[in-house]
XYZ file of C-alpha atoms in Angstrom:
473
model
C -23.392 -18.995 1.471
C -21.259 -15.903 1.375
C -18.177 -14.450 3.543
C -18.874 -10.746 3.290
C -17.276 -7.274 4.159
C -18.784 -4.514 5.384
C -16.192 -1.144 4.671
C -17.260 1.436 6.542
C -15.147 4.120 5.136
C -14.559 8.107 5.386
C -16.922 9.040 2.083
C -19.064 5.846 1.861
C -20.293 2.705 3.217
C -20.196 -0.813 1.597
C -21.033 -4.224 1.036
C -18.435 -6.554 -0.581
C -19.037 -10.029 -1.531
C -15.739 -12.584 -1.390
C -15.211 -14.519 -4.516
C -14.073 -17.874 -4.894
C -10.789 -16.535 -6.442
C -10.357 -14.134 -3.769
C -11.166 -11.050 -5.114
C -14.033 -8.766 -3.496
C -16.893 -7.808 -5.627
C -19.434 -4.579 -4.764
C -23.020 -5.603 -3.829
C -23.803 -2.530 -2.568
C -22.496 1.264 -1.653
C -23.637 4.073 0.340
C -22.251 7.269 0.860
C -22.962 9.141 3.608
C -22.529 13.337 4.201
C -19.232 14.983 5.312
C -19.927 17.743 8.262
C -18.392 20.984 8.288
C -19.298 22.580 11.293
C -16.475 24.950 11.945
C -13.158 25.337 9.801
C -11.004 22.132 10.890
C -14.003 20.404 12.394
C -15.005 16.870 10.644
C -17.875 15.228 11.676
C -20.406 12.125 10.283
C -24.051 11.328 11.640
C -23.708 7.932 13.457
C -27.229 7.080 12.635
C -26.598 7.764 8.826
C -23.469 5.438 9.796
C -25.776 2.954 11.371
C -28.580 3.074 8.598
C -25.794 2.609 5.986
C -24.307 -0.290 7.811
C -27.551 -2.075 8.170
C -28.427 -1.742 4.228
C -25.687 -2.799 3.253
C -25.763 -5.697 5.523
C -29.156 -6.323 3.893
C -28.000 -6.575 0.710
C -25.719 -9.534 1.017
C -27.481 -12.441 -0.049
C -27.446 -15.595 1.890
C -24.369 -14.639 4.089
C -22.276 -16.830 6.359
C -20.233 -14.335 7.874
C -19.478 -10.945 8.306
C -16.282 -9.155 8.776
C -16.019 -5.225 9.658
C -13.414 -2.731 8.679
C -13.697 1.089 9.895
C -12.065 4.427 9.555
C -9.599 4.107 12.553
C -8.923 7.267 14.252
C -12.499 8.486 14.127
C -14.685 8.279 17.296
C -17.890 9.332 20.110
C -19.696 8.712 22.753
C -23.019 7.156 23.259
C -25.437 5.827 26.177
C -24.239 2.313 27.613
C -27.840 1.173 28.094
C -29.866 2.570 25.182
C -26.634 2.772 22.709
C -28.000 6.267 21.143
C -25.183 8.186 20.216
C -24.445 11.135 22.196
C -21.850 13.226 20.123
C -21.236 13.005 16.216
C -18.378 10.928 15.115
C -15.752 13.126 15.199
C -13.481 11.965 12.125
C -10.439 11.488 11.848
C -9.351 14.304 9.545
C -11.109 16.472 12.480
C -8.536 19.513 13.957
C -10.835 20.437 16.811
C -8.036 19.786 19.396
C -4.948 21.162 17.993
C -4.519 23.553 20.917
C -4.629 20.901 23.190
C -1.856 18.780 21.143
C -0.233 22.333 21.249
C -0.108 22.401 25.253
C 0.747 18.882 25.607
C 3.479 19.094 23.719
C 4.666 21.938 25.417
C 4.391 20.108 28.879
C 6.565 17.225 27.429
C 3.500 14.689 26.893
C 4.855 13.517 23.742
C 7.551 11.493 25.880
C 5.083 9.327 27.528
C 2.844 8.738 24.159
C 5.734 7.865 22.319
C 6.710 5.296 24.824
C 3.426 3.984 25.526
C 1.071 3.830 22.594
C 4.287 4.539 19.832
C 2.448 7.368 18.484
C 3.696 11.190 18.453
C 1.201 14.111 20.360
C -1.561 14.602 16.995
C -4.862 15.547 16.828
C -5.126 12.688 13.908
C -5.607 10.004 16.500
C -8.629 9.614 19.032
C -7.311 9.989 22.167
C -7.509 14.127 22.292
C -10.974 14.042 20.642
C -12.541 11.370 23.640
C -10.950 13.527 25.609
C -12.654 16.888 24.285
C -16.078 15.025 24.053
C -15.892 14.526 27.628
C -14.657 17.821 28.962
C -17.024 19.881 25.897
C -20.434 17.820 25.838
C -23.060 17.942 28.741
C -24.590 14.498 28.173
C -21.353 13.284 27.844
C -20.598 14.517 31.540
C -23.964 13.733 32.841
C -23.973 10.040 31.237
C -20.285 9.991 33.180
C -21.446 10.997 36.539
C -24.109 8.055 36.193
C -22.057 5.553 35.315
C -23.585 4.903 31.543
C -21.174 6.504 29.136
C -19.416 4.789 26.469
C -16.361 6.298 24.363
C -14.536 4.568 21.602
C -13.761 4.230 18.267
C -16.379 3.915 15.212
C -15.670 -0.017 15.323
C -16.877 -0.178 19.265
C -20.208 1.899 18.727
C -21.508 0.292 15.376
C -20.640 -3.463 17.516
C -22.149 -2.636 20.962
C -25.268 -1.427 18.613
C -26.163 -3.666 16.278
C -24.733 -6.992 17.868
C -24.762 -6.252 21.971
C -20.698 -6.867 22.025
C -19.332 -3.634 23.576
C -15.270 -4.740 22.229
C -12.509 -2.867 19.962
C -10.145 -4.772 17.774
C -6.134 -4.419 18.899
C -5.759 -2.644 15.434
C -8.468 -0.286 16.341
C -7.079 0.438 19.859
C -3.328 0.867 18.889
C -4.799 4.253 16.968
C -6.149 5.789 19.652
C -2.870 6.778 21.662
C -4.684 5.138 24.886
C -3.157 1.774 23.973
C -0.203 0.643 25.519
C 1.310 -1.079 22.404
C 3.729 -3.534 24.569
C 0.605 -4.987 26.487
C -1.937 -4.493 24.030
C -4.188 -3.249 26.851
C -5.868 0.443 27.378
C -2.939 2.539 29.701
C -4.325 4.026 32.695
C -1.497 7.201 32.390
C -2.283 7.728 29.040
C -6.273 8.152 29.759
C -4.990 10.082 32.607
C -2.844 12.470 30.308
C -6.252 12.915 27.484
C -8.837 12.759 30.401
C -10.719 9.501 29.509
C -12.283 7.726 31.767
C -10.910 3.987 31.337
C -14.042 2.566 32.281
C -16.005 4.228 29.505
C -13.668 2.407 26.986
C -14.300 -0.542 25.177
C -12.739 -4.136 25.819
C -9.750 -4.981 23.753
C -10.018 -8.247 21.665
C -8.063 -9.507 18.557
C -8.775 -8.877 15.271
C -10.744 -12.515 14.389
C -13.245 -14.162 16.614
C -16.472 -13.942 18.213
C -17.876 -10.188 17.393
C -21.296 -11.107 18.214
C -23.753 -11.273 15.315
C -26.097 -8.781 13.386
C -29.712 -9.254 12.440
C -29.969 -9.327 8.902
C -33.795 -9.622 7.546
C -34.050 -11.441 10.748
C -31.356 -14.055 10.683
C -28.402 -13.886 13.046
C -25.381 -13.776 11.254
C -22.053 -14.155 13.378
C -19.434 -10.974 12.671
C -16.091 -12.853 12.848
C -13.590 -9.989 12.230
C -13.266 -6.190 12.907
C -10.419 -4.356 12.140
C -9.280 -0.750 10.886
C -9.140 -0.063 6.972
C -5.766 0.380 6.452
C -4.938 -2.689 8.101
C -7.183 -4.898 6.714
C -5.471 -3.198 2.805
C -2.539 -4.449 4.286
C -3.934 -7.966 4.561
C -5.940 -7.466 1.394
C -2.564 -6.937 -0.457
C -1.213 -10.266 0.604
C 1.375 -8.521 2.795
C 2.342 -11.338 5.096
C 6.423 -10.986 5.563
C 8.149 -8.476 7.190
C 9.208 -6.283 4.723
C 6.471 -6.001 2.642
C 5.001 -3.170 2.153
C 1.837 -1.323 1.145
C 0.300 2.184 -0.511
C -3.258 2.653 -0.852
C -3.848 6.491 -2.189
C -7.197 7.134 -1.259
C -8.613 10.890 0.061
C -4.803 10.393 1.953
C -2.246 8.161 1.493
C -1.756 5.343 4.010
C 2.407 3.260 3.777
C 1.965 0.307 5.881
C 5.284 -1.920 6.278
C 4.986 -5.354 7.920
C 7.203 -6.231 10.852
C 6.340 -9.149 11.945
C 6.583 -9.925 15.919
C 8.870 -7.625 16.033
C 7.649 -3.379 16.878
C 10.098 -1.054 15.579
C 9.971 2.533 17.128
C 11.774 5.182 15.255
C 9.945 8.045 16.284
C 12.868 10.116 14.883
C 11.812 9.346 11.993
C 8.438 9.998 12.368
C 7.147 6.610 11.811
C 4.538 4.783 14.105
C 4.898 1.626 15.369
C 1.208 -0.081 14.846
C -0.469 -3.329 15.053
C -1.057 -4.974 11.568
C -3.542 -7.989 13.055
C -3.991 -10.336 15.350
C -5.658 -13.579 15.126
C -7.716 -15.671 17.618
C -5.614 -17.273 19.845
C -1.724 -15.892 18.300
C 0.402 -13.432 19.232
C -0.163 -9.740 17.732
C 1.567 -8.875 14.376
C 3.277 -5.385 13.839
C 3.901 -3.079 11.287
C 5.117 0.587 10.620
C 2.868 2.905 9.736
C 3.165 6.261 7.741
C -0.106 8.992 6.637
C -0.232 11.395 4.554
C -2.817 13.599 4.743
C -3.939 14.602 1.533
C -4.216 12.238 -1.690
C -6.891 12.394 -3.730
C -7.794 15.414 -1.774
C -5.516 16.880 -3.212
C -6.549 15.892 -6.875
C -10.151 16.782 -6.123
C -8.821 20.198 -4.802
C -7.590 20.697 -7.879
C -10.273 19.721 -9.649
C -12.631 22.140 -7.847
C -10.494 24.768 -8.726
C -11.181 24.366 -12.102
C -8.168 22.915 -12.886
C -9.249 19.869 -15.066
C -13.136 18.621 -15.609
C -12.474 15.511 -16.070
C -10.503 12.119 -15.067
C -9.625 11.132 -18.554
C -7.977 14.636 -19.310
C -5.986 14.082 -15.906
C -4.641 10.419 -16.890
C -3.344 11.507 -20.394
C -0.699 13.831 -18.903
C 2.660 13.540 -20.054
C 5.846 14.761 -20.965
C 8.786 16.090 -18.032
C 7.974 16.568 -14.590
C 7.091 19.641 -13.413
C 9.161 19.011 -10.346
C 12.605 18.548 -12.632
C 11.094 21.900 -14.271
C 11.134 23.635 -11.136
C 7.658 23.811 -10.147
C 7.083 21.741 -6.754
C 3.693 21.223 -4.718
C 3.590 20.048 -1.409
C 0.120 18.939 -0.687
C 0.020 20.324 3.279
C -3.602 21.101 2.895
C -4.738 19.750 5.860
C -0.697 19.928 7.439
C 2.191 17.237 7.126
C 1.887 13.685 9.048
C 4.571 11.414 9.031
C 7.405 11.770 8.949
C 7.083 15.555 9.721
C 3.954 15.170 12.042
C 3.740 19.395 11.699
C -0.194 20.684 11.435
C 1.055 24.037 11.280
C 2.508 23.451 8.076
C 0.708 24.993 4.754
C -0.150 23.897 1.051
C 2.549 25.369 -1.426
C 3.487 25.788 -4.439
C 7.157 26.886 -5.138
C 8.136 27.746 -8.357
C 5.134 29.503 -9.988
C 5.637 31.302 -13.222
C 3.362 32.849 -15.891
C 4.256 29.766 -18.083
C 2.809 27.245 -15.846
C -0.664 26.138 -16.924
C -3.358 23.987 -15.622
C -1.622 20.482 -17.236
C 1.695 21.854 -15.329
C 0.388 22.325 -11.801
C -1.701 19.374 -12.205
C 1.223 17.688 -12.720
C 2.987 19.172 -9.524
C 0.120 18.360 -7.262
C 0.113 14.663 -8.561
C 3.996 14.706 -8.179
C 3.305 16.288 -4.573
C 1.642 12.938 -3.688
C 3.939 10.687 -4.893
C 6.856 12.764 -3.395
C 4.987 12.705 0.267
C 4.887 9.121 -0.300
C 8.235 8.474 -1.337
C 9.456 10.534 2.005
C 7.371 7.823 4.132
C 8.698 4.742 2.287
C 12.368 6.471 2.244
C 12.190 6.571 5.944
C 10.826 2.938 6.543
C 13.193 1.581 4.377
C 16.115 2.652 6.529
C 15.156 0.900 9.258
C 13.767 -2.632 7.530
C 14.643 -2.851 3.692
C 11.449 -3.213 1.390
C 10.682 -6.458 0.226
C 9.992 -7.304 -3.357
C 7.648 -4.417 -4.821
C 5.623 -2.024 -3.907
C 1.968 -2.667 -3.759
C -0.154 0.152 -4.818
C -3.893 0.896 -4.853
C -6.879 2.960 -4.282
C -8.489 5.812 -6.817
C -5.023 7.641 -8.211
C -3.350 4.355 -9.537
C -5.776 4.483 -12.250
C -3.248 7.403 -13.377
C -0.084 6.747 -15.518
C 1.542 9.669 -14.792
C 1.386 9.488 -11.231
C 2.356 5.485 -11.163
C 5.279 6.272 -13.633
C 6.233 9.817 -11.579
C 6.348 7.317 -8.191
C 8.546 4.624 -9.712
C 10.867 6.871 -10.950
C 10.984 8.537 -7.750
C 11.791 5.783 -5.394
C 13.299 4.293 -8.250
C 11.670 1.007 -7.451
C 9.122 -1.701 -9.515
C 5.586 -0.988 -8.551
C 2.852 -3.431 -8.126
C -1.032 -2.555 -8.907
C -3.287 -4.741 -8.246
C -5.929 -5.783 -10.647
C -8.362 -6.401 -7.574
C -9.707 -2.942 -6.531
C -11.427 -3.879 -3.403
C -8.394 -4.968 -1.276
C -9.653 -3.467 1.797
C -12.783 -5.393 1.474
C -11.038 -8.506 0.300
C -8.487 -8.514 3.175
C -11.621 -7.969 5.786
C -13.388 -10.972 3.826
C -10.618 -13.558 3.977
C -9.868 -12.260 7.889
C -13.476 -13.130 8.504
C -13.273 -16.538 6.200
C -10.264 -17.402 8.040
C -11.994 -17.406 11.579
C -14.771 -19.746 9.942
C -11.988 -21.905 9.315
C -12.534 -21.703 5.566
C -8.665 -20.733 3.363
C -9.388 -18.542 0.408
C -6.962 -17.989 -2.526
C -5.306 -14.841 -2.828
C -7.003 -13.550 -6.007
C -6.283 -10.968 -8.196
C -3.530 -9.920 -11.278
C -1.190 -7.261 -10.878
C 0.161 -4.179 -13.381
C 3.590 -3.867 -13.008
C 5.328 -0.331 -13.624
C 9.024 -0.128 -13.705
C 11.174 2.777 -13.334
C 11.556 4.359 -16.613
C 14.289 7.255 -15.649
C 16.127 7.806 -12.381
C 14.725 10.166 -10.570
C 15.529 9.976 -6.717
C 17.812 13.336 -6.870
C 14.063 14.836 -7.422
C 13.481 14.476 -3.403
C 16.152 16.557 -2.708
C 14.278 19.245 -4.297
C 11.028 18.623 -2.855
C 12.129 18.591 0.324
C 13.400 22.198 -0.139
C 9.706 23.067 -1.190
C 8.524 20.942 2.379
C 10.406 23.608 4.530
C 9.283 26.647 2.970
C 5.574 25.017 3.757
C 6.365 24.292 6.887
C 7.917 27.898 7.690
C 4.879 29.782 6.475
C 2.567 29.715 9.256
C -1.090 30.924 8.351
């Protein structure tokens, strides 16, 4: 019998088998089409969503359990009796309501979000799209005035569908900005403030337990966790102390610290105060978290440029930094998150001269990553000092010069693991762990020390970040 994951992610969908040595191994992967309806709108098909889910379900064989993971932020609306979506899934990378954030801030909103959910006025989290499905859709408003709407998050819709339990996880729910993060229960002044209807939203549950179960080739098999992506990376790294922290650099960059029972707010600082898990029965567990937009993004943008053809040309760069050279690229190509939090903000590069070739500003956008990053861990650190190393993954840690370029920039011993399915092996072990069953941790690690000292470097990027962030398009 198997203890599987199902990662239902921004680009793809999968299944993941957990090993007996506590690694994650593919069984099966779907991708699923990215929707461009206007510029700054993001959208996925939640039947594709649902059709993906259920293969991949399928293609587990003999499974015990499953556990869940989803995209976080992203979210619609759909009919409380038939469960037929009603809107797309508006994705997280989605802009749609920037105006709104715009006004809200303006009327001093961001007071009550930061003390209530922990989470600054952006259109990155859910609350502002729910709200815009309701106010923008007619079947949304009709299904309202009857009494039959739902609105939630990815996790909600794909749970109330497939196994009849209409619930969100608490990791889920404390990135929607609706979440009062000191009760762990949906605010009624914060659904006020984004127009939600309460009532429409899903109950709030912890992160392991009874999820219901799905009909695979028609046996029932119990879902035992659900939880958001990032967070269940976090868990997937082994992260279990406060202090330790988390990078996975996938199409952004996601810095999770763990805090333990402790929630640190520093929105100064632009950090969010999150919830890292919470098991059946025990007390939530915290952590700080800190995006950055654009990752491997970034590198792809790049890429389509014409930039480099392939990935094996890109990790045999070399030589200087183009950032100590005086070229500097601040990846801002879908705005700044933390600690900046500024959508207005633009992709630049600073520094351009006729030497600079494609190996150079390839070089400066991979730097531009790693810098962004460095800014996020820079500003978690002064609140709760890192433990041990850092532990990196996702697609651009397959790249020396990027792993050596972000040692020497926080000036700090990396750890990459060996195991490239964390995600799916932390949502594995979450959902083994509610069966009762203790799985080893599983997995080497690459370690990558500093190799020159390069922290001054920031200093220099940051003058880069403001001349992004004063060009306003």
């Amino acid at each position: 019998m198997t203890i599987a994951a199902i990662d239902q992610g921004t680009t793809s969908t999968r299944a993941l088998a957990l090993e007996a040595d506590g690694t994650a191994r593919v069984v099966k992967a779907v991708e699923h089409r990215q929707i461009y309806p206007r510029p700054g709108w993001v959208e996925h098909d939640p039947e594709e969503l649902i059709a993906s889910i259920r293969a991949c379900a399928e293609a587990v064989e003999a499974p015990e359990a499953f556990g869940i993971d989803n995209q976080g932020e992203s979210c619609l609306a759909w009919h409380a009796e038939t469960k037929e979506a009603v809107s797309p899934v508006v994705v997280w990378q989605d802009a749609r309501t920037a105006e709104t954030i715009v006004q809200l801030k303006a009327q001093g909103a961001e007071t009550l979000t930061l003390e209530r959910a922990g989470l600054p006025l952006d259109a990155y989290f859910s609350a502002a799209k729910l709200g815009w499905i309701v106010e923008n859709l007619p079947e949304a408003r009709h299904l309202l005035d009857q009494g039959k709407l739902r609105l939630g998050t990815t996790d909600a819709f794909f749970l109330d569908r497939l196994t009849g339990r209409c619930v969100t996880d608490i990791t889920t729910a404390s990135r929607t900005s609706l979440m009062n993060l000191e009760s762990g229960q949906w605010d009624a002044e914060l659904c006020r403030l984004f127009g939600v209807p309460m009532e429409c939203l899903p109950k709030i549950v912890p992160t392991t337990g009874d999820f219901g179960a799905l009909d695979v080739n028609g046996k029932a098999v119990p879902v035992t966790a659900s939880l958001v992506d990032q967070q269940a990376a976090l868990y997937g790294h082994g992260c279990r102390t406060a202090g330790d922290v988390k990078i996975t650099f996938g199409t952004g960059a996601f810095v999770l610290m763990l805090t333990g029972a402790e929630i640190l707010r520093a929105p100064d600082k632009g950090l969010l105060p999150t919830v890292a898990w919470q098991l059946a029965g025990e007390k939530p567990v915290y952590a700080l978290d800190g995006g950055v937009y654009s990752a491997s993004a970034a590198v792809n943008w790049g890429r389509g440029l014409g930039l480099f053809q392939d990935f094996d040309w890109l990790n045999r760069l070399e030589g200087p930094p183009a950032l100590e050279g005086g070229l500097a690229f601040v990846p801002a190509l879908s705005g700044l998150a933390c600690p900046h939090w500024d959508r207005q903000a633009r992709g630049t590069w600073v520094g351009l001269s006729i030497d600079h070739g494609p190996a150079e500003l390839m070089k400066s956008i991979l730097e531009g990553v790693a810098c962004r990053a460095a800014e996020v861990v820079q500003a978690m650190s002064s609140l709760l000092p890192a433990s041990g190393p850092l532990s990196i993954d996702g697609g651009m840690s397959a790249n020396p010069y990027f792993l050596q370029f972000l040692a020497d920039i926080l000036e700090r011993e990396l750890k990459v693991s060996t195991n490239a399915e964390l995600t799916g092996s932390g949502t594995a072990k979450l959902a083994a762990l509610a069966c009762g069953r203790n799985v080893a941790e599983g997995g080497t690690a690459q370690v990558v020390e500093p190799a020159a000292a390069r922290g001054n470097l920031l200093a220099r990027f940051d003058e880069a970040v403001k001349v992004s962030r004063a060009w306003k398009g």
